[in-house]
Coordinates of C-alpha atoms in Angstrom, one line a residue:
Chain A
M1 CA 0.0 0.0 0.0
G2 CA 1.8 3.1 -1.2
S3 CA 1.3 6.5 0.1
S4 CA -2.1 8.0 -0.4
E5 CA -0.5 11.2 -1.8
N6 CA -0.7 11.6 -5.6
K7 CA -2.8 8.4 -5.8
P8 CA -3.7 7.7 -9.4
E9 CA -7.2 6.7 -10.5
L10 CA -7.1 2.9 -10.6
V11 CA -10.6 2.4 -12.0
I12 CA -11.7 4.2 -15.2
N13 CA -15.2 3.5 -16.6
G14 CA -15.5 0.3 -14.6
K15 CA -12.2 -1.0 -16.0
R16 CA -8.7 -1.1 -14.6
T17 CA -5.8 1.1 -15.8
D18 CA -4.8 -1.5 -18.4
G19 CA -8.3 -2.1 -19.5
R20 CA -8.8 -5.4 -17.6
D21 CA -11.9 -6.5 -15.7
F22 CA -11.5 -7.1 -12.0
D23 CA -11.3 -10.9 -12.3
E24 CA -9.1 -10.8 -15.4
M25 CA -5.5 -11.8 -15.3
R26 CA -2.7 -10.3 -17.4
P27 CA -1.6 -12.3 -20.4
F28 CA 1.2 -14.7 -19.5
S29 CA 3.4 -17.3 -21.0
I30 CA 5.5 -20.1 -19.4
K31 CA 8.4 -21.8 -21.0
A32 CA 10.3 -24.7 -19.4
N33 CA 13.9 -25.9 -19.9
V34 CA 15.4 -22.6 -21.0
L35 CA 18.9 -22.8 -19.3
K36 CA 21.6 -25.2 -20.3
N37 CA 23.5 -25.6 -17.0
A38 CA 20.6 -25.8 -14.6
D39 CA 19.0 -29.2 -13.8
G40 CA 15.6 -27.5 -14.4
S41 CA 14.6 -24.0 -15.5
C42 CA 11.6 -21.9 -16.5
Y43 CA 11.0 -18.5 -18.0
V44 CA 7.8 -16.7 -17.2
E45 CA 6.5 -13.5 -18.8
W46 CA 3.5 -12.3 -16.8
G47 CA 2.3 -9.0 -18.0
N48 CA 5.5 -7.0 -17.9
N49 CA 7.2 -9.3 -15.5
R50 CA 10.1 -11.2 -16.8
I51 CA 11.2 -13.9 -14.4
L52 CA 13.8 -16.7 -14.7
A53 CA 13.7 -19.6 -12.3
A54 CA 16.4 -22.3 -12.1
V55 CA 16.8 -25.5 -10.0
Y56 CA 20.1 -27.2 -9.1
G57 CA 20.1 -30.5 -7.4
P58 CA 19.6 -32.8 -5.6
K59 CA 23.2 -32.3 -4.7
E60 CA 25.6 -32.5 -1.8
V61 CA 24.7 -30.2 1.1
M62 CA 26.9 -27.2 1.6
P63 CA 27.7 -26.3 4.3
R64 CA 27.7 -29.8 5.6
H65 CA 26.3 -29.1 9.0
M66 CA 23.0 -28.2 7.4
M67 CA 22.6 -31.7 6.2
E68 CA 19.6 -33.7 7.3
P69 CA 20.3 -37.4 7.2
D70 CA 16.7 -38.5 6.4
R71 CA 15.6 -35.8 3.9
A72 CA 16.6 -33.1 1.5
I73 CA 16.9 -29.4 2.4
I74 CA 15.6 -26.7 0.1
K75 CA 17.4 -23.4 -0.3
C76 CA 15.7 -20.6 -2.1
R77 CA 16.8 -17.3 -3.4
Y78 CA 14.4 -14.7 -4.7
A79 CA 16.1 -11.6 -5.9
M80 CA 15.3 -8.6 -8.1
A81 CA 17.8 -7.5 -10.7
P82 CA 19.2 -3.9 -10.1
F83 CA 17.7 -2.9 -13.4
S84 CA 14.3 -4.6 -12.9
S85 CA 12.4 -1.6 -11.8
L86 CA 11.2 1.3 -13.9
S87 CA 12.0 4.0 -11.3
D88 CA 15.1 3.1 -9.4
H89 CA 18.3 1.2 -9.6
G90 CA 18.2 -1.5 -6.9
R91 CA 21.2 -2.6 -5.0
T92 CA 22.5 -6.0 -5.9
G93 CA 21.7 -8.9 -3.6
P94 CA 18.7 -9.6 -1.4
N95 CA 17.3 -6.9 0.8
R96 CA 15.0 -7.6 3.8
R97 CA 11.9 -7.9 1.6
A98 CA 13.7 -10.4 -0.6
I99 CA 14.9 -12.4 2.4
E100 CA 11.4 -12.7 3.7
I101 CA 10.0 -13.7 0.3
S102 CA 12.8 -16.3 -0.2
K103 CA 11.8 -17.8 3.1
V104 CA 8.1 -18.1 2.4
I105 CA 8.7 -19.4 -1.1
K106 CA 11.1 -22.1 0.3
E107 CA 8.3 -23.1 2.7
V108 CA 5.9 -23.6 -0.2
F109 CA 8.2 -26.1 -1.9
E110 CA 9.1 -27.9 1.4
N111 CA 5.4 -28.8 1.3
V112 CA 5.2 -30.3 -2.1
V113 CA 8.7 -31.7 -2.8
V114 CA 9.0 -35.3 -1.6
L115 CA 12.0 -34.4 0.6
R116 CA 12.4 -38.0 2.0
E117 CA 13.1 -39.2 -1.5
Y118 CA 16.5 -37.3 -1.4
P119 CA 18.1 -37.9 2.0
A120 CA 21.2 -35.9 2.9
S121 CA 20.9 -33.7 -0.2
E122 CA 20.2 -30.1 -1.1
I123 CA 17.8 -28.7 -3.7
D124 CA 18.5 -25.1 -4.8
I125 CA 15.8 -22.8 -6.2
F126 CA 16.9 -19.5 -7.8
I127 CA 14.3 -17.0 -8.8
E128 CA 15.6 -13.9 -10.6
V129 CA 13.3 -11.1 -11.4
L130 CA 14.7 -9.5 -14.5
Q131 CA 11.9 -7.1 -14.9
G132 CA 9.3 -6.4 -12.2
D133 CA 5.7 -5.2 -12.7
G134 CA 3.8 -6.3 -9.7
G135 CA 3.1 -9.9 -8.6
T136 CA 6.7 -11.0 -9.0
R137 CA 6.7 -13.5 -6.1
A138 CA 3.6 -15.1 -7.5
A139 CA 5.0 -15.4 -11.0
G140 CA 8.3 -16.6 -9.4
I141 CA 6.6 -19.4 -7.5
T142 CA 4.7 -20.4 -10.7
A143 CA 8.0 -20.5 -12.5
A144 CA 9.9 -22.3 -9.8
A145 CA 7.3 -25.1 -9.7
V146 CA 7.8 -25.8 -13.4
A147 CA 11.6 -25.6 -13.0
L148 CA 11.5 -28.2 -10.2
A149 CA 9.4 -30.5 -12.4
N150 CA 11.8 -29.9 -15.2
A151 CA 14.7 -30.9 -12.9
G152 CA 12.9 -34.2 -12.4
I153 CA 12.3 -33.5 -8.7
Q154 CA 9.5 -35.6 -7.2
M155 CA 6.6 -33.5 -6.1
R156 CA 3.2 -34.2 -4.7
D157 CA 1.7 -31.4 -6.6
L158 CA 2.6 -28.5 -8.9
P159 CA 1.7 -25.4 -7.0
Y160 CA 0.8 -22.1 -8.7
A161 CA 0.6 -18.6 -7.2
I162 CA -1.4 -15.5 -7.8
S163 CA -2.0 -12.2 -6.1
V164 CA -5.5 -10.9 -5.2
G165 CA -6.6 -7.8 -3.4
R166 CA -8.9 -4.8 -3.2
I167 CA -9.2 -1.7 -5.3
G168 CA -11.8 0.5 -3.6
E169 CA -14.9 -1.7 -3.3
H170 CA -13.7 -4.1 -5.9
I171 CA -11.9 -7.4 -5.2
A172 CA -9.4 -7.9 -8.1
I173 CA -6.9 -10.3 -9.3
D174 CA -3.3 -10.0 -10.5
F175 CA -2.2 -6.5 -9.7
N176 CA 0.2 -4.7 -11.9
M177 CA 2.8 -2.4 -10.4
I178 CA 0.6 0.7 -10.2
E179 CA -2.2 -1.3 -8.6
D180 CA 0.4 -3.0 -6.3
N181 CA 1.6 0.4 -5.1
Y182 CA -1.8 2.1 -4.6
S183 CA -4.3 -0.6 -4.0
D184 CA -6.2 -0.8 -0.7
S185 CA -5.1 -4.4 0.0
D186 CA -2.8 -7.0 -1.5
M187 CA -2.9 -10.7 -0.8
P188 CA -0.4 -13.0 -2.7
M189 CA -1.2 -16.7 -2.4
A190 CA 0.3 -20.0 -3.5
I191 CA -2.0 -23.0 -3.8
A192 CA -1.6 -26.7 -4.3
P193 CA -4.4 -27.4 -6.7
R194 CA -4.8 -31.1 -6.0
N195 CA -5.9 -30.7 -2.3
G196 CA -6.6 -27.0 -2.4
E197 CA -4.2 -26.2 0.4
I198 CA -2.9 -22.7 0.7
L199 CA 0.8 -22.9 0.9
L200 CA 1.6 -19.2 0.8
L201 CA -0.6 -16.5 2.2
Q202 CA 0.4 -13.0 2.9
M203 CA -1.7 -9.9 3.1
D204 CA -1.7 -6.3 4.0
G205 CA -3.9 -3.3 3.7
G206 CA -7.5 -3.7 4.8
L207 CA -10.1 -6.3 3.9
D208 CA -13.3 -7.1 5.8
R209 CA -14.3 -10.6 6.5
A210 CA -16.5 -11.1 3.4
Q211 CA -13.8 -9.5 1.2
V212 CA -11.2 -12.1 2.4
S213 CA -13.6 -14.9 1.5
K214 CA -14.2 -13.5 -2.0
A215 CA -10.4 -12.9 -2.6
L216 CA -9.5 -16.5 -1.4
Q217 CA -12.1 -17.9 -3.8
M218 CA -10.8 -15.8 -6.7
A219 CA -7.3 -17.1 -6.2
I220 CA -8.6 -20.7 -6.1
D221 CA -10.6 -20.1 -9.3
A222 CA -7.6 -18.8 -11.1
G223 CA -5.8 -22.1 -10.6
K224 CA -7.3 -23.9 -13.6
V225 CA -5.8 -21.6 -16.2
I226 CA -2.4 -21.2 -14.5
S227 CA -2.0 -24.9 -13.8
K228 CA -2.9 -25.8 -17.4
A229 CA -0.2 -23.3 -18.7
Q230 CA 2.3 -24.9 -16.3
S231 CA 1.7 -28.4 -17.5
D232 CA 1.5 -27.3 -21.1
A233 CA 5.0 -25.9 -20.7
L234 CA 6.3 -29.2 -19.4
R235 CA 4.4 -31.1 -22.2
E236 CA 6.2 -29.0 -24.7
V237 CA 9.5 -30.2 -23.4
Y238 CA 8.7 -33.9 -22.8
G239 CA 5.8 -34.5 -25.1
N240 CA 2.7 -36.3 -23.9
A241 CA 4.6 -39.6 -23.2
A242 CA 5.8 -38.3 -19.8
G243 CA 2.3 -38.1 -18.6
V244 CA 2.7 -34.6 -17.2
Chain B
M1 CA 16.6 -31.2 16.4
E2 CA 18.1 -32.6 19.6
A3 CA 17.0 -35.9 21.0
I4 CA 15.1 -34.2 23.9
D5 CA 13.1 -32.1 21.4
V6 CA 12.1 -35.2 19.5
V7 CA 10.8 -36.7 22.8
K8 CA 8.9 -33.5 23.6
T9 CA 7.5 -33.3 20.1
N10 CA 6.2 -36.8 20.4
Y11 CA 4.7 -35.9 23.8
V12 CA 2.9 -32.9 22.4
K13 CA 1.4 -35.0 19.6
E14 CA 0.3 -37.8 22.0
L15 CA -1.4 -35.2 24.2
L16 CA -3.2 -33.6 21.2
A17 CA -4.5 -37.0 20.1
K18 CA -6.3 -36.9 23.5
K19 CA -7.4 -33.3 22.9
A20 CA -5.1 -32.0 25.6
R21 CA -2.2 -29.6 25.9
E22 CA 0.7 -29.7 28.2
D23 CA -0.4 -26.7 30.3
M24 CA -4.1 -27.8 30.3
R25 CA -5.2 -25.1 27.9
Q26 CA -8.0 -25.4 25.4
F27 CA -6.9 -25.4 21.8
M28 CA -7.9 -21.8 21.2
D29 CA -6.7 -20.3 24.5
F30 CA -3.9 -17.8 25.0
R31 CA -1.4 -18.3 27.8
K32 CA -1.4 -15.7 30.6
I33 CA -0.6 -12.3 29.2
G34 CA 1.3 -9.8 31.3
I35 CA 2.2 -6.4 30.0
V36 CA 4.3 -3.7 31.8
T37 CA 4.9 -0.3 30.2
G38 CA 7.4 2.5 30.8
L39 CA 10.3 0.4 32.0
M40 CA 12.9 2.1 30.0
H41 CA 13.2 5.8 30.7
N42 CA 15.6 6.8 27.9
A43 CA 13.3 5.4 25.3
E44 CA 10.2 7.5 24.2
G45 CA 8.1 4.4 24.9
S46 CA 8.6 0.9 26.1
A47 CA 6.8 -2.3 27.1
Q48 CA 7.6 -5.7 28.3
V49 CA 5.3 -8.6 27.4
D50 CA 5.1 -12.0 29.0
L51 CA 3.1 -14.5 27.0
G52 CA 3.5 -17.6 29.2
N53 CA 7.2 -17.9 29.4
T54 CA 7.9 -15.9 26.2
R55 CA 9.2 -12.5 27.1
V56 CA 9.7 -9.6 24.7
L57 CA 10.9 -6.1 25.4
C58 CA 10.0 -3.3 23.0
G59 CA 11.6 0.1 23.0
V60 CA 10.4 3.0 20.9
K61 CA 12.8 5.8 19.9
L62 CA 11.7 8.9 18.1
I63 CA 14.4 10.6 16.0
V64 CA 14.2 13.8 13.9
E65 CA 15.0 12.9 10.3
E66 CA 14.3 13.9 6.8
P67 CA 11.0 12.6 5.4
M68 CA 10.9 10.0 2.6
K69 CA 10.9 11.6 -0.9
D70 CA 7.5 10.3 -1.8
T71 CA 5.9 11.2 1.6
P72 CA 7.3 14.7 2.4
N73 CA 4.4 15.5 4.9
Q74 CA 4.6 12.5 7.1
G75 CA 6.8 10.7 9.5
N76 CA 8.3 7.2 9.1
M77 CA 8.1 4.0 11.1
M78 CA 10.4 1.0 11.2
V79 CA 10.2 -2.3 13.0
A80 CA 13.2 -4.4 13.8
A81 CA 13.3 -7.6 15.8
E82 CA 16.3 -9.2 17.5
L83 CA 16.3 -12.9 18.5
L84 CA 18.9 -12.3 21.2
P85 CA 21.3 -15.2 21.9
L86 CA 20.4 -14.9 25.6
A87 CA 16.8 -15.7 24.8
S88 CA 17.3 -19.3 23.8
A89 CA 20.0 -21.9 23.2
D90 CA 18.6 -22.1 19.7
Y91 CA 19.6 -18.5 18.8
E92 CA 23.1 -17.5 17.7
T93 CA 24.9 -14.2 17.3
G94 CA 25.3 -12.7 13.8
P95 CA 23.2 -10.8 11.3
P96 CA 19.4 -11.0 11.5
S97 CA 18.2 -14.5 10.4
P98 CA 15.3 -14.9 7.9
E99 CA 13.1 -15.7 10.9
A100 CA 13.9 -12.4 12.6
I101 CA 13.4 -10.5 9.4
E102 CA 10.0 -12.2 8.8
L103 CA 9.0 -11.5 12.4
A104 CA 9.8 -7.8 12.2
R105 CA 8.2 -7.4 8.8
V106 CA 4.9 -9.1 9.8
V107 CA 4.6 -7.0 12.9
D108 CA 5.4 -3.9 10.8
R109 CA 2.8 -4.8 8.2
G110 CA 0.0 -5.1 10.7
I111 CA 0.8 -1.7 12.3
R112 CA 1.5 0.0 9.0
A113 CA -1.6 -1.4 7.2
A114 CA -3.9 -0.4 10.0
N115 CA -2.5 3.1 9.8
S116 CA -2.1 2.7 13.6
I117 CA 0.4 5.5 14.0
D118 CA -0.9 8.8 12.6
L119 CA 2.2 9.4 10.5
K120 CA 0.9 12.8 9.4
S121 CA 1.0 14.0 13.1
L122 CA 4.8 13.4 13.0
F123 CA 5.5 16.2 10.5
I124 CA 7.6 18.8 12.2
E125 CA 8.5 21.3 9.5
E126 CA 9.6 21.3 5.9
G127 CA 12.3 18.7 5.6
K128 CA 11.9 17.4 9.2
V129 CA 9.7 14.7 10.5
W130 CA 9.8 12.1 13.3
S131 CA 11.0 8.6 12.5
V132 CA 9.5 6.0 14.9
F133 CA 11.9 3.2 15.5
I134 CA 10.2 0.2 17.1
D135 CA 12.8 -2.3 18.3
L136 CA 11.7 -5.7 19.5
Y137 CA 14.1 -7.5 21.9
V138 CA 13.2 -11.2 22.4
L139 CA 14.5 -11.9 26.0
N140 CA 13.1 -15.4 26.5
Y141 CA 11.8 -17.6 23.8
D142 CA 8.9 -20.0 24.5
G143 CA 6.9 -19.8 21.3
N144 CA 4.5 -17.4 19.5
L145 CA 6.9 -14.4 19.1
F146 CA 4.5 -12.9 16.5
D147 CA 1.7 -12.2 19.0
A148 CA 4.0 -11.3 21.8
C149 CA 5.9 -8.8 19.6
T150 CA 2.7 -7.2 18.2
L151 CA 1.5 -6.8 21.8
A152 CA 4.8 -5.3 22.9
A153 CA 4.9 -2.9 20.0
M154 CA 1.4 -1.7 20.5
A155 CA 1.8 -1.4 24.3
A156 CA 5.0 0.6 23.8
L157 CA 3.4 2.8 21.1
M158 CA 0.3 3.4 23.3
T159 CA 2.6 4.9 26.0
T160 CA 5.1 6.7 23.8
K161 CA 5.6 10.4 24.4
V162 CA 6.7 12.7 21.6
P163 CA 9.5 15.1 22.7
K164 CA 9.0 18.8 22.3
V165 CA 10.8 20.3 19.3
E166 CA 12.8 23.5 20.0
D167 CA 14.7 25.1 17.1
G168 CA 14.3 22.0 15.0
E169 CA 15.8 19.8 17.7
A170 CA 14.2 17.3 20.1
N171 CA 14.1 18.4 23.7
R172 CA 13.9 15.1 25.5
E173 CA 13.5 16.8 28.9
D174 CA 10.0 17.7 27.8
R175 CA 8.1 14.6 26.8
T176 CA 4.4 15.0 27.6
Q177 CA 2.7 14.8 24.2
P178 CA 1.3 11.2 23.6
L179 CA 2.0 9.7 20.2
K180 CA -1.1 9.9 18.2
L181 CA -2.6 6.5 17.4
D182 CA -5.6 6.0 15.1
S183 CA -6.1 2.3 15.8
I184 CA -5.0 -0.6 17.9
V185 CA -3.8 -3.7 16.1
T186 CA -4.0 -7.2 17.6
S187 CA -2.5 -10.3 16.3
T188 CA -3.5 -14.0 16.7
T189 CA -1.1 -16.7 15.6
F190 CA -2.3 -20.3 15.0
G191 CA -0.2 -23.4 14.4
K192 CA -1.0 -26.8 12.9
V193 CA 0.2 -29.9 14.7
G194 CA -0.8 -33.0 12.8
G195 CA -4.4 -32.5 12.1
S196 CA -5.0 -30.1 15.1
I197 CA -5.0 -26.3 14.9
L198 CA -3.9 -24.5 18.1
L199 CA -3.7 -20.9 19.2
D200 CA -0.6 -19.4 20.9
L201 CA 1.9 -22.4 20.6
D202 CA 4.6 -22.7 23.1
R203 CA 8.1 -23.8 22.1
N204 CA 7.5 -27.5 22.3
E205 CA 4.3 -27.1 20.3
E206 CA 6.0 -25.0 17.7
N207 CA 8.7 -27.7 17.3
A208 CA 5.9 -30.2 16.7
S209 CA 4.0 -27.9 14.3
D210 CA 4.3 -27.8 10.6
G211 CA 2.2 -24.8 9.6
R212 CA 1.7 -21.4 11.1
I213 CA -0.7 -18.5 10.3
T214 CA -0.7 -15.0 11.8
I215 CA -3.8 -12.8 11.4
A216 CA -3.5 -9.1 12.4
I217 CA -6.7 -7.1 12.7
D218 CA -8.2 -3.9 14.0
D219 CA -11.8 -3.3 15.1
A220 CA -13.4 -4.0 11.7
N221 CA -10.8 -5.2 9.2
I222 CA -8.1 -7.8 8.6
R223 CA -4.9 -5.8 8.2
A224 CA -2.2 -8.4 7.7
M225 CA -1.8 -12.1 7.3
Q226 CA 1.2 -14.3 7.0
K227 CA 1.3 -18.1 6.6
G228 CA 4.6 -19.6 7.5
L229 CA 6.3 -23.0 7.6
R230 CA 5.7 -25.9 5.3
G231 CA 2.2 -26.9 6.3
G232 CA -0.8 -25.6 4.3
F233 CA -4.2 -24.4 5.3
T234 CA -7.4 -24.9 3.4
K235 CA -9.7 -22.0 2.6
D236 CA -12.2 -23.3 5.2
E237 CA -9.5 -23.4 7.9
V238 CA -8.4 -19.8 7.1
E239 CA -12.0 -18.7 7.3
M240 CA -12.5 -20.3 10.7
L241 CA -9.3 -18.8 12.0
L242 CA -10.4 -15.3 10.8
D243 CA -13.5 -15.6 12.9
I244 CA -11.5 -16.7 16.0
A245 CA -9.1 -13.8 15.5
F246 CA -12.0 -11.4 15.9
Q247 CA -13.3 -13.4 18.9
K248 CA -9.9 -13.2 20.6
R249 CA -9.5 -9.4 20.0
A250 CA -11.4 -8.3 23.2
E251 CA -9.0 -10.3 25.4
L252 CA -5.9 -8.8 23.8
K253 CA -7.3 -5.3 23.7
R254 CA -8.2 -5.5 27.4
A255 CA -4.6 -6.5 28.3
L256 CA -3.3 -3.6 26.2
D257 CA -5.7 -1.0 27.6
Q258 CA -4.9 -2.1 31.2
A259 CA -1.2 -1.8 30.6
A260 CA -1.4 1.6 28.9
R261 CA -3.6 3.1 31.5

């Protein structure tokens, strides 16, 4: 929630600034297996977001004292490139925001990856935001899920993520940067579609009880389209024979 | 995890199977809440919260600074949390861990999203505003730092006095003006242990838990949420916990009001 000063109009003639309806996502594309060195990778364009996710592992745990004898550990780095924002030049490396986001993303994948399949090993997830336009953590999670599958890591489910929130009296989905900055509430979520469990949930701003229900439902409903695009991206790499 | 923690974790789970908790609480009960304010006289505001055996000290400092470029007419607020090595054998010295950063940012988010501090009242003159530094010191860890820290921050803010400004400088000899607050934020944190959902987990219960959700609210609205750890929550579970968060607000608010009186 940015400052209320100089707040731009976010709704014009019943549409959003980019002409979308409140329940309409931005156009997006997902491509798997885009990096040679990584064990798995994925490139997502989501509106103006450009996000690269890569997975290395399972591999030896470094440093070794972090090793868990009966399961894998997951490390996750979410970071925004210094040139990723329209207005400023960010400093290299993760700031406090990025450290928090990296932590909650790691926890999403600790839920779905079959950790006990890979004892005493480490799985690294790297999410680099090359260009950011609102909803980067959601797009990053959606990309990382595909990258993990592309790396052949066993998972119980392929989670997706999306941000929902409130603009005035409207509950809306998939905020762009301007909406992200000036909306009245923002609620990024990650969901495991098979059992409907919410694996990431953050929220700030203000929502009443009924608005939260509506926003939760909107994020769940968005799953169908996003999940299909994720598995289509994997199908494109492996063909239908892999059964993905 | 050390062997003793594995034993305790199993014990917590055995008890929960019998619908019981180690300290005889119901699943949705808070531990005893104790709040003392005004302990630190150099700080502009302070509070110490005991939530069962969890103890957090909050100090609030007000410093004259330049405003942020995009908000020239209002003050700033910052929350930091320290998991002090004296608070638990689990904590180590060094730069803030991801856990400490998450804790501080979730507490910050609730207070900021509720517009709890009237930041406009912190404008001093062109180019000068008050910055409110809210520092949370965890002194003894026994679970549920999120709620303990939000309580400590709110209690400290409710008793914070803004120094008088003379010639653009703070006169800390003269601190009578209360900090202007527009709303009181309360936070309720739940944890999932196996199939059970509990409120206000102690250390042993946290070690046994695999999912956590924090809900910060004011009188009418949900202001911040954060799900943590690997476990998930269904939509129905989230909705149930939102209702409980509103039910628990009176108890938390009463503790804050008493402490700030």
